[in-house]
């Protein structure tokens, strides 16, 4: 989608409700993930270790968010993530990037927001990405914010937008001032409903994975699905 999703909402009430739900479900798990460092979770595993669980509303989840990659890709990753999450950065820039580089015609990623309550600029970053999406630059904005994750909150989002090639930065600034976090809140509710345990929460071809695969693990999952499709 390249449309900014703007809804008139009771911002304070929604943020409080969703943040509380997210905090209760994921805070302990994700804090442990981030304190221990990405390598503690993003370690090589065999395919069986991911214990995939079928997701009944897969089509709905894959149709939302922002799709990056070919529309007819045979392997679709839905990722619920937070632009300030270090493990999300690792998964995006190394794990997913490696798979997409090797199989560019077969892999697509659907990014969905899950801004966590203890990341102070996560909601603002999600809104900025939506405003970039309104001008057809979601993927480049997404990549830029993960590459320069440490700069989030230290430099204006319009600078990220300019670097991402957003053509009308005045419109971008206006969008940020006028929009809200409705899109991010809706995605966060979907992640909680799934039983997501932290960011990134990863689904592939209709299955929720337990844990976060590293490059070797995701390649194994990919090859397994390709094999199944050839049967």
Coordinates of N, CA and C in Angstrom, one line a residue:
X1 N 0.8 -1.2 0.0 CA 0.0 0.0 0.0 C 0.9 1.2 0.0
X2 N 0.5 2.2 -0.8 CA 1.2 3.5 -0.8 C 0.4 4.6 -0.4
X3 N -0.6 4.3 0.4 CA -1.6 5.3 0.9 C -1.4 5.5 2.3
X4 N -1.3 6.7 2.8 CA -1.2 7.0 4.2 C -2.6 6.7 4.8
X5 N -2.6 5.8 5.8 CA -3.8 5.5 6.4 C -4.1 6.4 7.6
X6 N -5.1 7.3 7.3 CA -5.4 8.3 8.3 C -6.8 8.1 8.9
X7 N -6.9 8.0 10.1 CA -8.2 7.8 10.7 C -8.3 8.8 11.9
X8 N -9.5 9.3 12.2 CA -9.7 10.1 13.3 C -9.9 9.2 14.5
X9 N -9.0 9.2 15.4 CA -9.0 8.2 16.6 C -8.8 9.0 17.8
X10 N -9.2 8.4 18.9 CA -8.8 8.9 20.2 C -7.4 8.4 20.5
X11 N -6.4 9.2 20.1 CA -5.0 8.8 20.1 C -4.6 8.3 21.4
X12 N -4.8 9.1 22.5 CA -4.3 8.8 23.8 C -4.9 7.5 24.3
X13 N -6.2 7.2 24.1 CA -6.8 6.0 24.5 C -6.3 4.8 23.8
X14 N -6.1 4.9 22.5 CA -5.7 3.8 21.7 C -4.2 3.5 22.0
X15 N -3.4 4.5 22.1 CA -2.0 4.2 22.5 C -1.9 3.6 23.8
X16 N -2.6 4.1 24.8 CA -2.6 3.5 26.1 C -3.0 2.0 26.1
X17 N -4.1 1.7 25.4 CA -4.6 0.4 25.4 C -3.7 -0.6 24.7
X18 N -3.3 -0.2 23.5 CA -2.4 -1.1 22.7 C -1.0 -1.3 23.4
X19 N -0.5 -0.1 23.9 CA 0.8 -0.2 24.5 C 0.7 -1.1 25.8
X20 N -0.3 -1.0 26.5 CA -0.5 -1.9 27.7 C -0.5 -3.3 27.3
X21 N -1.3 -3.6 26.2 CA -1.4 -5.0 25.8 C -0.1 -5.5 25.3
X22 N 0.6 -4.7 24.5 CA 1.9 -5.1 24.0 C 2.9 -5.3 25.2
X23 N 2.8 -4.4 26.2 CA 3.8 -4.5 27.3 C 3.6 -5.7 28.1
X24 N 2.3 -6.1 28.3 CA 2.0 -7.3 29.1 C 2.4 -8.5 28.4
X25 N 2.3 -8.5 27.0 CA 2.6 -9.7 26.3 C 4.1 -9.9 26.0
X26 N 4.7 -8.8 25.7 CA 6.1 -9.0 25.1 C 7.2 -8.4 25.9
X27 N 7.0 -7.5 26.9 CA 8.1 -6.7 27.4 C 9.2 -7.6 28.0
X28 N 8.8 -8.6 28.8 CA 9.8 -9.4 29.4 C 10.6 -10.2 28.4
X29 N 9.9 -10.8 27.4 CA 10.6 -11.5 26.4 C 11.5 -10.7 25.5
X30 N 11.0 -9.5 25.1 CA 11.8 -8.7 24.2 C 13.0 -8.1 24.9
X31 N 12.8 -7.6 26.1 CA 13.9 -7.1 26.9 C 15.0 -8.1 27.0
X32 N 14.7 -9.3 27.3 CA 15.7 -10.3 27.4 C 16.4 -10.5 26.0
X33 N 15.6 -10.4 24.9 CA 16.2 -10.6 23.6 C 17.2 -9.5 23.3
X34 N 16.8 -8.2 23.7 CA 17.7 -7.1 23.3 C 18.8 -7.0 24.3
X35 N 18.7 -7.3 25.6 CA 19.8 -7.3 26.5 C 20.8 -8.3 26.1
X36 N 20.4 -9.5 25.8 CA 21.3 -10.6 25.5 C 22.0 -10.4 24.1
X37 N 21.4 -9.5 23.3 CA 22.0 -9.2 22.0 C 21.4 -10.1 20.9
X38 N 21.4 -9.6 19.7 CA 20.7 -10.4 18.6 C 21.3 -11.7 18.4
X39 N 22.6 -12.0 18.6 CA 23.2 -13.3 18.3 C 22.6 -14.3 19.3
X40 N 22.1 -13.9 20.4 CA 21.6 -14.9 21.3 C 20.3 -15.6 20.8
X41 N 19.5 -14.8 20.0 CA 18.3 -15.4 19.4 C 18.5 -15.7 17.9
X42 N 19.2 -14.9 17.2 CA 19.4 -15.1 15.8 C 20.6 -16.1 15.6
X43 N 20.4 -17.3 16.0 CA 21.5 -18.3 15.9 C 21.1 -19.4 14.9
X44 N 22.0 -20.1 14.3 CA 21.7 -21.1 13.3 C 20.8 -22.2 14.0
X45 N 19.8 -22.6 13.3 CA 18.9 -23.7 13.8 C 18.5 -24.6 12.7
X46 N 18.1 -25.8 13.0 CA 17.5 -26.6 12.0 C 16.0 -26.2 11.8
X47 N 15.5 -26.6 10.6 CA 14.1 -26.2 10.3 C 13.1 -26.6 11.3
X48 N 13.3 -27.8 11.9 CA 12.3 -28.3 12.8 C 12.2 -27.5 14.1
X49 N 13.3 -26.8 14.4 CA 13.3 -26.0 15.6 C 12.3 -24.8 15.6
X50 N 11.9 -24.4 14.4 CA 11.0 -23.3 14.3 C 9.5 -23.6 14.6
X51 N 9.2 -24.9 14.6 CA 7.8 -25.3 15.0 C 6.7 -24.5 14.4
X52 N 6.7 -24.5 13.0 CA 5.7 -23.6 12.4 C 4.2 -23.9 12.8
X53 N 3.5 -22.9 13.0 CA 2.1 -23.0 13.3 C 1.2 -22.3 12.2
X54 N 0.3 -23.0 11.7 CA -0.6 -22.5 10.6 C -1.4 -21.3 11.2
X55 N -1.5 -20.3 10.3 CA -2.2 -19.1 10.7 C -3.5 -19.0 9.8
X56 N -4.7 -19.1 10.4 CA -5.9 -19.1 9.6 C -6.2 -17.9 8.8
X57 N -5.7 -16.7 9.3 CA -6.0 -15.4 8.6 C -4.8 -14.9 7.8
X58 N -4.0 -15.9 7.3 CA -2.8 -15.6 6.6 C -3.0 -14.6 5.4
X59 N -4.1 -14.8 4.6 CA -4.3 -14.0 3.5 C -4.6 -12.5 3.9
X60 N -5.3 -12.4 5.0 CA -5.5 -11.0 5.5 C -4.2 -10.4 6.0
X61 N -3.4 -11.1 6.7 CA -2.2 -10.6 7.2 C -1.2 -10.2 6.0
X62 N -1.1 -11.0 5.0 CA -0.2 -10.8 3.9 C -0.7 -9.7 3.0
X63 N -2.0 -9.4 3.0 CA -2.6 -8.3 2.2 C -2.4 -7.0 2.8
X64 N -2.2 -6.9 4.1 CA -2.0 -5.6 4.7 C -0.5 -5.2 4.7
X65 N -0.2 -4.1 5.4 CA 1.1 -3.6 5.4 C 1.7 -3.2 4.1
X66 N 3.0 -3.3 4.0 CA 3.7 -2.8 2.8 C 4.5 -4.0 2.2
X67 N 4.2 -4.3 1.0 CA 4.9 -5.4 0.3 C 6.1 -4.9 -0.5
X68 N 7.2 -5.7 -0.2 CA 8.5 -5.4 -0.9 C 8.9 -6.7 -1.6
X69 N 9.1 -6.6 -3.0 CA 9.4 -7.8 -3.7 C 8.3 -8.0 -4.8
X70 N 8.5 -9.1 -5.6 CA 7.6 -9.3 -6.7 C 6.2 -9.7 -6.2
X71 N 5.2 -9.3 -6.9 CA 3.8 -9.6 -6.5 C 3.4 -11.0 -6.6
X72 N 4.2 -11.8 -7.5 CA 3.9 -13.2 -7.6 C 4.9 -14.1 -6.9
X73 N 5.6 -13.6 -5.9 CA 6.6 -14.3 -5.2 C 6.0 -15.6 -4.6
X74 N 6.7 -16.7 -4.7 CA 6.3 -18.0 -4.1 C 6.6 -18.1 -2.6
X75 N 7.4 -17.2 -2.1 CA 7.8 -17.3 -0.7 C 7.5 -15.9 -0.1
X76 N 6.6 -15.8 0.8 CA 6.2 -14.5 1.3 C 6.5 -14.5 2.8
X77 N 7.2 -13.5 3.3 CA 7.5 -13.3 4.7 C 6.7 -12.1 5.2
X78 N 5.9 -12.3 6.2 CA 5.2 -11.2 6.9 C 6.0 -11.0 8.2
X79 N 6.5 -9.7 8.3 CA 7.3 -9.4 9.5 C 6.6 -8.3 10.3
X80 N 6.3 -8.5 11.6 CA 5.9 -7.5 12.5 C 7.1 -6.9 13.2
X81 N 7.4 -5.6 13.0 CA 8.7 -5.1 13.4 C 8.6 -3.7 13.9
X82 N 9.7 -3.2 14.5 CA 9.8 -1.9 15.1 C 11.1 -1.3 14.6
X83 N 11.0 -0.1 14.1 CA 12.2 0.5 13.5 C 13.3 0.8 14.5
X84 N 13.0 0.8 15.8 CA 14.1 0.9 16.8 C 14.5 -0.4 17.5
X85 N 14.1 -1.5 17.0 CA 14.4 -2.8 17.5 C 15.7 -3.3 16.9
X86 N 16.7 -3.6 17.7 CA 18.0 -4.1 17.2 C 17.9 -5.4 16.5
X87 N 17.1 -6.3 17.0 CA 16.9 -7.6 16.4 C 16.2 -7.5 15.1
X88 N 15.3 -6.5 14.9 CA 14.6 -6.3 13.7 C 15.6 -5.8 12.6
X89 N 16.5 -4.9 13.1 CA 17.6 -4.4 12.2 C 18.4 -5.6 11.6
X90 N 18.8 -6.5 12.5 CA 19.6 -7.7 12.2 C 18.9 -8.5 11.2
X91 N 17.6 -8.8 11.5 CA 16.8 -9.7 10.6 C 16.6 -9.0 9.2
X92 N 16.4 -7.7 9.2 CA 16.1 -7.0 7.9 C 17.3 -6.9 7.1
X93 N 18.4 -6.4 7.7 CA 19.6 -6.0 6.9 C 20.5 -7.2 6.6
X94 N 20.4 -8.3 7.3 CA 21.3 -9.4 7.1 C 20.5 -10.7 6.7
X95 N 19.6 -11.1 7.5 CA 18.9 -12.3 7.2 C 18.0 -12.2 6.0
X96 N 17.1 -11.3 6.0 CA 16.1 -11.2 4.8 C 16.9 -10.7 3.6
X97 N 17.8 -9.7 3.8 CA 18.5 -9.2 2.6 C 19.3 -10.3 1.9
X98 N 19.9 -11.2 2.7 CA 20.6 -12.3 2.1 C 19.7 -13.2 1.2
X99 N 18.5 -13.6 1.8 CA 17.6 -14.4 1.0 C 17.1 -13.7 -0.2
X100 N 16.8 -12.5 -0.1 CA 16.3 -11.7 -1.3 C 17.4 -11.6 -2.4
X101 N 18.6 -11.4 -1.9 CA 19.7 -11.3 -2.9 C 19.9 -12.6 -3.7
X102 N 19.7 -13.8 -3.0 CA 19.9 -15.1 -3.7 C 18.7 -15.5 -4.5
X103 N 17.5 -15.1 -4.1 CA 16.3 -15.5 -4.8 C 15.4 -14.3 -5.0
X104 N 15.8 -13.3 -5.8 CA 15.1 -12.1 -6.0 C 13.7 -12.2 -6.6
X105 N 13.5 -13.3 -7.4 CA 12.2 -13.5 -8.1 C 11.2 -14.3 -7.3
X106 N 11.7 -14.9 -6.2 CA 10.9 -15.8 -5.4 C 10.5 -15.3 -4.1
X107 N 11.1 -14.2 -3.6 CA 10.9 -13.8 -2.2 C 10.3 -12.4 -2.1
X108 N 9.2 -12.2 -1.3 CA 8.6 -10.9 -1.0 C 8.5 -10.8 0.5
X109 N 8.5 -9.6 0.9 CA 8.4 -9.3 2.4 C 7.3 -8.3 2.6
X110 N 6.4 -8.6 3.5 CA 5.3 -7.7 3.9 C 5.7 -7.1 5.3
X111 N 5.9 -5.8 5.3 CA 6.3 -5.2 6.6 C 5.1 -4.7 7.3
X112 N 4.9 -5.1 8.5 CA 3.8 -4.5 9.4 C 4.4 -4.0 10.7
X113 N 3.8 -2.9 11.1 CA 4.3 -2.2 12.3 C 4.0 -2.9 13.6
X114 N 5.0 -2.9 14.5 CA 4.7 -3.2 15.9 C 5.6 -2.4 16.8
X115 N 5.3 -1.1 16.9 CA 6.1 -0.2 17.7 C 6.0 -0.5 19.2
X116 N 7.0 -0.8 19.8 CA 7.0 -1.2 21.2 C 7.0 0.0 22.2
X117 N 6.3 -0.1 23.3 CA 6.0 1.1 24.1 C 7.3 1.7 24.8
X118 N 8.4 0.9 24.9 CA 9.6 1.4 25.5 C 10.6 1.9 24.5
X119 N 10.3 1.9 23.2 CA 11.1 2.6 22.2 C 10.5 4.0 22.0
X120 N 11.1 5.0 22.4 CA 10.4 6.4 22.4 C 10.1 6.9 21.1
X121 N 10.8 6.5 20.0 CA 10.5 7.1 18.7 C 9.9 6.1 17.7
X122 N 9.5 5.0 18.2 CA 9.0 3.9 17.4 C 7.7 4.3 16.7
X123 N 6.7 4.9 17.4 CA 5.5 5.3 16.7 C 5.8 6.4 15.7
X124 N 6.7 7.4 16.0 CA 7.0 8.5 15.1 C 7.6 7.9 13.8
X125 N 8.5 6.9 14.0 CA 9.2 6.3 12.9 C 8.2 5.6 12.0
X126 N 7.2 4.9 12.6 CA 6.2 4.2 11.8 C 5.4 5.2 11.0
X127 N 5.0 6.4 11.7 CA 4.3 7.4 10.9 C 5.1 8.0 9.8
X128 N 6.4 8.2 10.0 CA 7.3 8.7 9.0 C 7.3 7.7 7.8
X129 N 7.4 6.4 8.1 CA 7.4 5.5 7.0 C 6.1 5.5 6.2
X130 N 5.0 5.7 6.9 CA 3.7 5.8 6.2 C 3.6 7.0 5.3
X131 N 4.2 8.1 5.7 CA 4.2 9.3 4.9 C 5.2 9.2 3.7
X132 N 6.2 8.4 3.9 CA 7.1 8.1 2.7 C 6.4 7.2 1.8
X133 N 5.6 6.3 2.3 CA 4.8 5.4 1.5 C 3.8 6.1 0.6
X134 N 3.3 7.2 1.1 CA 2.3 8.0 0.4 C 2.9 8.6 -0.9
X135 N 4.2 8.7 -0.9 CA 4.9 9.2 -2.1 C 5.7 8.0 -2.8
X136 N 5.4 6.8 -2.5 CA 6.0 5.7 -3.2 C 7.4 5.3 -2.8
X137 N 7.8 5.7 -1.6 CA 9.1 5.5 -1.1 C 9.2 4.7 0.2
X138 N 8.2 3.8 0.4 CA 8.3 3.1 1.7 C 9.5 2.2 1.8
X139 N 9.8 1.4 0.8 CA 11.0 0.5 1.0 C 12.3 1.3 1.2
X140 N 12.5 2.3 0.5 CA 13.7 3.1 0.6 C 13.8 3.8 2.0
X141 N 12.7 4.2 2.5 CA 12.6 4.8 3.8 C 12.8 3.8 4.9
X142 N 12.2 2.6 4.7 CA 12.4 1.5 5.6 C 13.8 1.1 5.7
X143 N 14.5 1.0 4.6 CA 15.9 0.6 4.6 C 16.8 1.7 5.2
X144 N 16.5 2.9 4.9 CA 17.3 4.0 5.5 C 17.2 4.1 7.0
X145 N 16.0 3.9 7.5 CA 15.9 4.0 9.0 C 16.5 2.8 9.7
X146 N 16.5 1.6 9.1 CA 17.2 0.5 9.7 C 18.7 0.7 9.6
X147 N 19.2 1.1 8.4 CA 20.6 1.3 8.3 C 21.1 2.3 9.3
X148 N 20.4 3.4 9.5 CA 20.8 4.5 10.4 C 19.9 4.5 11.7
X149 N 19.7 3.3 12.2 CA 18.8 3.1 13.3 C 19.2 4.0 14.5
X150 N 20.6 4.1 14.7 CA 21.0 4.9 15.9 C 20.7 6.4 15.8
X151 N 20.4 6.8 14.6 CA 20.1 8.2 14.3 C 18.6 8.6 14.5
X152 N 17.8 7.6 14.7 CA 16.4 7.8 14.9 C 16.2 8.6 16.2
X153 N 15.5 9.7 16.1 CA 15.4 10.5 17.3 C 16.4 11.6 17.5
X154 N 17.5 11.5 16.7 CA 18.6 12.4 16.8 C 18.6 13.4 15.6
X155 N 18.0 13.0 14.5 CA 17.9 13.9 13.3 C 16.4 13.8 12.8
X156 N 16.0 14.9 12.2 CA 14.6 15.0 11.7 C 14.3 13.9 10.7
X157 N 13.0 13.4 10.8 CA 12.6 12.4 9.8 C 12.6 12.9 8.4
X158 N 12.5 14.2 8.2 CA 12.5 14.7 6.9 C 13.9 14.5 6.2
X159 N 15.0 14.4 7.1 CA 16.3 14.1 6.5 C 16.4 12.7 6.0
X160 N 15.8 11.8 6.8 CA 15.7 10.4 6.3 C 14.9 10.4 5.0
X161 N 13.8 11.1 5.0 CA 13.0 11.1 3.8 C 13.7 11.6 2.6
X162 N 14.5 12.7 2.7 CA 15.3 13.2 1.6 C 16.3 12.2 1.1
X163 N 17.0 11.6 2.1 CA 18.0 10.6 1.7 C 17.3 9.3 1.0
X164 N 16.0 9.1 1.3 CA 15.3 8.0 0.7 C 14.7 8.3 -0.6
X165 N 14.9 9.6 -1.0 CA 14.3 10.0 -2.3 C 12.9 10.4 -2.3
X166 N 12.3 10.7 -1.2 CA 10.9 11.2 -1.1 C 10.9 12.5 -1.9
X167 N 10.1 12.6 -3.0 CA 10.2 13.8 -3.9 C 9.7 15.1 -3.3
X168 N 8.7 15.1 -2.5 CA 8.1 16.3 -2.0 C 8.3 16.3 -0.5
X169 N 9.4 16.9 0.0 CA 9.6 16.9 1.4 C 8.7 17.8 2.2
X170 N 8.2 18.9 1.6 CA 7.2 19.7 2.2 C 5.9 19.0 2.5
X171 N 5.5 18.2 1.5 CA 4.3 17.4 1.7 C 4.6 16.3 2.8
X172 N 5.8 15.8 2.8 CA 6.1 14.8 3.8 C 6.0 15.4 5.2
X173 N 6.5 16.6 5.4 CA 6.5 17.2 6.7 C 5.0 17.5 7.1
X174 N 4.2 17.9 6.1 CA 2.8 18.2 6.4 C 2.1 16.9 6.8
X175 N 2.5 15.8 6.1 CA 1.9 14.5 6.4 C 2.1 14.1 7.8
X176 N 3.4 14.2 8.2 CA 3.8 13.8 9.6 C 3.0 14.7 10.6
X177 N 2.8 15.9 10.3 CA 2.1 16.8 11.3 C 0.6 16.5 11.4
X178 N 0.0 16.0 10.3 CA -1.4 15.8 10.2 C -1.8 14.3 10.5
X179 N -0.9 13.4 10.3 CA -1.3 12.0 10.4 C -1.2 11.5 11.9
X180 N -1.7 10.3 12.1 CA -1.6 9.7 13.5 C -1.0 8.3 13.3
X181 N -1.1 7.5 14.4 CA -0.5 6.2 14.4 C -1.5 5.1 14.2
X182 N -2.6 5.4 13.6 CA -3.7 4.4 13.4 C -3.2 3.1 12.7
X183 N -2.4 3.3 11.7 CA -1.9 2.1 11.0 C -1.0 1.3 11.9
X184 N -0.2 1.9 12.6 CA 0.7 1.1 13.5 C -0.1 0.4 14.6
X185 N -1.1 1.1 15.1 CA -1.9 0.5 16.2 C -2.7 -0.7 15.7
X186 N -3.2 -0.6 14.5 CA -3.9 -1.7 13.9 C -3.0 -2.9 13.7
X187 N -1.8 -2.7 13.2 CA -0.9 -3.7 13.0 C -0.5 -4.4 14.4
X188 N -0.3 -3.5 15.4 CA 0.1 -4.0 16.7 C -1.0 -4.9 17.3
X189 N -2.2 -4.5 17.1 CA -3.3 -5.4 17.6 C -3.3 -6.7 16.9
X190 N -3.0 -6.7 15.6 CA -3.0 -8.0 14.8 C -1.8 -8.9 15.4
X191 N -0.7 -8.2 15.7 CA 0.5 -9.0 16.2 C 0.1 -9.6 17.5
X192 N -0.5 -8.9 18.4 CA -0.9 -9.4 19.7 C -1.9 -10.5 19.6
X193 N -2.9 -10.4 18.7 CA -3.9 -11.4 18.4 C -3.3 -12.7 17.9
X194 N -2.2 -12.6 17.2 CA -1.4 -13.7 16.7 C -0.8 -14.5 17.8
X195 N -0.5 -13.8 18.9 CA 0.2 -14.4 20.0 C 1.7 -14.2 19.8
X196 N 2.0 -13.1 19.1 CA 3.4 -12.7 18.9 C 4.1 -12.5 20.2
X197 N 5.4 -12.9 20.3 CA 6.1 -12.8 21.6 C 7.2 -11.7 21.6
X198 N 7.3 -11.0 20.5 CA 8.3 -9.9 20.5 C 8.6 -9.6 19.0
X199 N 9.4 -8.6 18.9 CA 9.8 -8.2 17.5 C 11.2 -8.6 17.2
X200 N 11.4 -9.1 16.0 CA 10.4 -9.3 14.9 C 9.6 -10.6 15.1
X201 N 8.3 -10.5 14.8 CA 7.5 -11.7 14.7 C 7.4 -12.1 13.3
X202 N 7.8 -13.3 12.9 CA 8.0 -13.7 11.5 C 7.0 -14.8 11.1
X203 N 6.3 -14.6 10.0 CA 5.4 -15.6 9.4 C 5.9 -15.8 8.0
X204 N 5.8 -17.1 7.5 CA 6.2 -17.4 6.2 C 5.1 -18.3 5.6
X205 N 4.6 -17.9 4.4 CA 3.7 -18.8 3.6 C 2.6 -19.4 4.5
X206 N 2.0 -18.6 5.3 CA 0.9 -19.1 6.1 C 1.2 -19.7 7.5
X207 N 2.5 -19.6 7.9 CA 2.9 -20.2 9.1 C 3.6 -19.2 10.0
X208 N 3.3 -19.2 11.3 CA 4.0 -18.4 12.3 C 5.2 -19.3 12.8
X209 N 6.4 -18.7 12.7 CA 7.6 -19.4 13.2 C 7.8 -19.1 14.6
X210 N 8.3 -20.1 15.4 CA 8.7 -19.9 16.8 C 10.1 -19.5 16.8
X211 N 10.5 -18.3 17.2 CA 11.8 -17.9 17.2 C 12.1 -17.1 15.9
X212 N 13.3 -16.5 15.8 CA 13.7 -15.7 14.7 C 14.8 -16.3 14.0
X213 N 14.7 -16.7 12.7 CA 15.7 -17.4 12.0 C 16.9 -16.5 11.6
X214 N 18.1 -17.0 11.6 CA 19.2 -16.3 11.0 C 19.3 -16.6 9.5
X215 N 20.3 -16.2 8.9 CA 20.4 -16.4 7.4 C 20.3 -17.9 7.0
X216 N 21.1 -18.7 7.7 CA 21.1 -20.1 7.4 C 19.7 -20.8 7.7
X217 N 19.1 -20.3 8.8 CA 17.8 -20.9 9.1 C 16.7 -20.5 8.1
X218 N 16.7 -19.2 7.7 CA 15.7 -18.7 6.8 C 15.9 -19.4 5.4
X219 N 17.1 -19.6 5.0 CA 17.4 -20.3 3.8 C 16.8 -21.7 3.8
X220 N 17.0 -22.4 5.0 CA 16.5 -23.7 5.2 C 14.9 -23.7 5.1
X221 N 14.3 -22.8 5.7 CA 12.8 -22.7 5.6 C 12.4 -22.4 4.2
X222 N 13.1 -21.6 3.5 CA 12.8 -21.3 2.1 C 12.9 -22.5 1.2
X223 N 14.0 -23.2 1.3 CA 14.2 -24.4 0.5 C 13.2 -25.5 0.8
X224 N 12.8 -25.6 2.1 CA 11.8 -26.6 2.5 C 10.4 -26.2 1.8
X225 N 10.1 -25.0 1.8 CA 8.8 -24.6 1.1 C 8.9 -24.7 -0.4
X226 N 10.0 -24.4 -1.0 CA 10.1 -24.6 -2.4 C 10.0 -26.1 -2.8
X227 N 10.6 -27.0 -2.0 CA 10.5 -28.4 -2.2 C 9.0 -28.9 -2.1
X228 N 8.3 -28.3 -1.1 CA 6.9 -28.7 -0.9 C 6.1 -28.3 -2.1
X229 N 6.4 -27.1 -2.6 CA 5.6 -26.6 -3.8 C 5.8 -27.4 -5.0
X230 N 7.0 -28.0 -5.1 CA 7.3 -28.8 -6.3 C 6.6 -30.2 -6.3
X231 N 6.1 -30.6 -5.2 CA 5.5 -31.9 -5.1 C 4.2 -32.0 -5.8

